Amino acid sequence: FLDVADVVDAYVCIIDRRADLPVGAVFNVASGTTVRIGDLLEQLLALSSVEITVHIDPDRLRPTPIPRVVGDATALRAQGWAPRTSLKTTLEQILADCRNRLGT
């Protein structure tokens, strides 16, 4: 998971350095950290100002768990890019935007 501003910064970094990059260079835009969806949900619940009950729909669960998946942005970081916005800050901003749209 990345904040959209960090993704845009990654694209700008690549565009700014395009003249020095080899033809066909490939970059992963990734935080480099693994975040479980359950942990993401826990963070959102902790930021909430109301009590929320979570109900799991077994029909929507994947039949087998996905092993650890993490993007490797080493090549992009070598170009000078790194994410600057924490996941917590991104979630706070998303929640604030939703509250604003709902007028709460």
PDB file of C-alpha atoms in Angstrom:
ATOM      1  CA  PHE A   1       0.000   0.000   0.000  1.00  0.00           C
ATOM      2  CA  LEU A   2       1.231   3.476  -0.909  1.00  0.00           C
ATOM      3  CA  ASP A   3      -0.156   6.962  -0.635  1.00  0.00           C
ATOM      4  CA  VAL A   4      -1.136   8.350  -4.025  1.00  0.00           C
ATOM      5  CA  ALA A   5       1.260  11.282  -3.540  1.00  0.00           C
ATOM      6  CA  ASP A   6       4.146   8.820  -3.154  1.00  0.00           C
ATOM      7  CA  VAL A   7       3.091   7.005  -6.327  1.00  0.00           C
ATOM      8  CA  VAL A   8       2.986  10.295  -8.232  1.00  0.00           C
ATOM      9  CA  ASP A   9       6.429  11.180  -6.838  1.00  0.00           C
ATOM     10  CA  ALA A  10       7.728   7.824  -8.108  1.00  0.00           C
ATOM     11  CA  TYR A  11       6.401   8.513 -11.609  1.00  0.00           C
ATOM     12  CA  VAL A  12       7.894  12.020 -11.573  1.00  0.00           C
ATOM     13  CA  CYS A  13      11.231  10.584 -10.433  1.00  0.00           C
ATOM     14  CA  ILE A  14      11.260   8.163 -13.363  1.00  0.00           C
ATOM     15  CA  ILE A  15      10.197  10.838 -15.844  1.00  0.00           C
ATOM     16  CA  ASP A  16      12.854  13.247 -14.566  1.00  0.00           C
ATOM     17  CA  ARG A  17      15.564  10.604 -14.999  1.00  0.00           C
ATOM     18  CA  ARG A  18      14.310   9.085 -18.249  1.00  0.00           C
ATOM     19  CA  ALA A  19      17.243  10.343 -20.316  1.00  0.00           C
ATOM     20  CA  ASP A  20      19.691   8.448 -18.089  1.00  0.00           C
ATOM     21  CA  LEU A  21      17.718   5.210 -17.863  1.00  0.00           C
ATOM     22  CA  PRO A  22      18.294   2.216 -20.113  1.00  0.00           C
ATOM     23  CA  VAL A  23      15.647   1.538 -22.736  1.00  0.00           C
ATOM     24  CA  GLY A  24      13.039  -0.809 -21.329  1.00  0.00           C
ATOM     25  CA  ALA A  25      13.946  -0.172 -17.687  1.00  0.00           C
ATOM     26  CA  VAL A  26      11.327  -1.561 -15.324  1.00  0.00           C
ATOM     27  CA  PHE A  27      10.541  -0.196 -11.873  1.00  0.00           C
ATOM     28  CA  ASN A  28       8.281  -1.518  -9.159  1.00  0.00           C
ATOM     29  CA  VAL A  29       6.492   1.264  -7.307  1.00  0.00           C
ATOM     30  CA  ALA A  30       6.139  -0.334  -3.890  1.00  0.00           C
ATOM     31  CA  SER A  31       6.547   0.383  -0.217  1.00  0.00           C
ATOM     32  CA  GLY A  32       8.641  -2.722   0.300  1.00  0.00           C
ATOM     33  CA  THR A  33       6.644  -3.707   3.364  1.00  0.00           C
ATOM     34  CA  THR A  34       3.970  -6.343   3.806  1.00  0.00           C
ATOM     35  CA  VAL A  35       0.625  -5.271   5.255  1.00  0.00           C
ATOM     36  CA  ARG A  36      -2.064  -7.789   6.052  1.00  0.00           C
ATOM     37  CA  ILE A  37      -5.612  -6.681   5.191  1.00  0.00           C
ATOM     38  CA  GLY A  38      -6.613  -7.589   8.743  1.00  0.00           C
ATOM     39  CA  ASP A  39      -3.972  -5.204  10.101  1.00  0.00           C
ATOM     40  CA  LEU A  40      -5.233  -2.485   7.792  1.00  0.00           C
ATOM     41  CA  LEU A  41      -8.754  -3.049   9.097  1.00  0.00           C
ATOM     42  CA  GLU A  42      -7.504  -2.884  12.696  1.00  0.00           C
ATOM     43  CA  GLN A  43      -5.823   0.458  12.000  1.00  0.00           C
ATOM     44  CA  LEU A  44      -9.012   1.851  10.474  1.00  0.00           C
ATOM     45  CA  LEU A  45     -11.080   0.605  13.399  1.00  0.00           C
ATOM     46  CA  ALA A  46      -8.642   2.246  15.821  1.00  0.00           C
ATOM     47  CA  LEU A  47      -9.048   5.583  13.989  1.00  0.00           C
ATOM     48  CA  SER A  48     -12.834   5.383  14.064  1.00  0.00           C
ATOM     49  CA  SER A  49     -14.797   7.523  16.495  1.00  0.00           C
ATOM     50  CA  VAL A  50     -17.668   5.013  16.592  1.00  0.00           C
ATOM     51  CA  GLU A  51     -17.799   1.369  17.537  1.00  0.00           C
ATOM     52  CA  ILE A  52     -17.831  -0.862  14.490  1.00  0.00           C
ATOM     53  CA  THR A  53     -18.654  -4.543  14.452  1.00  0.00           C
ATOM     54  CA  VAL A  54     -16.937  -6.531  11.730  1.00  0.00           C
ATOM     55  CA  HIS A  55     -18.733  -9.513  10.243  1.00  0.00           C
ATOM     56  CA  ILE A  56     -16.783 -11.896   8.040  1.00  0.00           C
ATOM     57  CA  ASP A  57     -18.639 -13.354   5.072  1.00  0.00           C
ATOM     58  CA  PRO A  58     -17.052 -16.786   4.566  1.00  0.00           C
ATOM     59  CA  ASP A  59     -18.276 -16.857   0.962  1.00  0.00           C
ATOM     60  CA  ARG A  60     -16.003 -13.903   0.176  1.00  0.00           C
ATOM     61  CA  LEU A  61     -12.843 -15.381   1.678  1.00  0.00           C
ATOM     62  CA  ARG A  62     -10.160 -16.784  -0.581  1.00  0.00           C
ATOM     63  CA  PRO A  63     -10.049 -20.574  -0.501  1.00  0.00           C
ATOM     64  CA  THR A  64      -6.341 -20.555   0.378  1.00  0.00           C
ATOM     65  CA  PRO A  65      -4.328 -17.818   2.032  1.00  0.00           C
ATOM     66  CA  ILE A  66      -1.923 -15.898  -0.142  1.00  0.00           C
ATOM     67  CA  PRO A  67       1.669 -16.214   1.059  1.00  0.00           C
ATOM     68  CA  ARG A  68       3.560 -13.078   1.965  1.00  0.00           C
ATOM     69  CA  VAL A  69       3.638 -10.688  -0.989  1.00  0.00           C
ATOM     70  CA  VAL A  70       5.885  -7.642  -1.066  1.00  0.00           C
ATOM     71  CA  GLY A  71       6.992  -5.379  -3.906  1.00  0.00           C
ATOM     72  CA  ASP A  72      10.703  -4.758  -4.392  1.00  0.00           C
ATOM     73  CA  ALA A  73      11.367  -1.117  -5.252  1.00  0.00           C
ATOM     74  CA  THR A  74      15.157  -1.374  -4.970  1.00  0.00           C
ATOM     75  CA  ALA A  75      15.724  -0.150  -8.547  1.00  0.00           C
ATOM     76  CA  LEU A  76      13.430   2.825  -8.024  1.00  0.00           C
ATOM     77  CA  ARG A  77      15.026   3.691  -4.688  1.00  0.00           C
ATOM     78  CA  ALA A  78      18.400   3.679  -6.464  1.00  0.00           C
ATOM     79  CA  GLN A  79      17.006   6.547  -8.558  1.00  0.00           C
ATOM     80  CA  GLY A  80      16.422   8.591  -5.390  1.00  0.00           C
ATOM     81  CA  TRP A  81      12.771   7.828  -4.693  1.00  0.00           C
ATOM     82  CA  ALA A  82      11.358   6.649  -1.389  1.00  0.00           C
ATOM     83  CA  PRO A  83       7.830   6.776   0.010  1.00  0.00           C
ATOM     84  CA  ARG A  84       7.335   9.635   2.484  1.00  0.00           C
ATOM     85  CA  THR A  85       3.780   9.168   3.711  1.00  0.00           C
ATOM     86  CA  SER A  86       3.097   6.611   6.424  1.00  0.00           C
ATOM     87  CA  LEU A  87       0.219   4.191   6.043  1.00  0.00           C
ATOM     88  CA  LYS A  88      -1.314   5.641   9.208  1.00  0.00           C
ATOM     89  CA  THR A  89      -1.261   9.145   7.721  1.00  0.00           C
ATOM     90  CA  THR A  90      -2.840   7.874   4.498  1.00  0.00           C
ATOM     91  CA  LEU A  91      -5.606   6.126   6.430  1.00  0.00           C
ATOM     92  CA  GLU A  92      -6.204   9.260   8.529  1.00  0.00           C
ATOM     93  CA  GLN A  93      -6.505  11.340   5.350  1.00  0.00           C
ATOM     94  CA  ILE A  94      -8.900   8.849   3.741  1.00  0.00           C
ATOM     95  CA  LEU A  95     -11.060   8.769   6.858  1.00  0.00           C
ATOM     96  CA  ALA A  96     -11.060  12.576   7.105  1.00  0.00           C
ATOM     97  CA  ASP A  97     -12.108  12.835   3.454  1.00  0.00           C
ATOM     98  CA  CYS A  98     -14.940  10.330   3.965  1.00  0.00           C
ATOM     99  CA  ARG A  99     -16.114  12.215   7.054  1.00  0.00           C
ATOM    100  CA  ASN A 100     -15.985  15.479   5.142  1.00  0.00           C
ATOM    101  CA  ARG A 101     -18.016  14.049   2.262  1.00  0.00           C
ATOM    102  CA  LEU A 102     -20.611  12.726   4.705  1.00  0.00           C
ATOM    103  CA  GLY A 103     -20.693  15.980   6.643  1.00  0.00           C
ATOM    104  CA  THR A 104     -19.725  14.329   9.923  1.00  0.00           C
TER     105      THR A 104
END
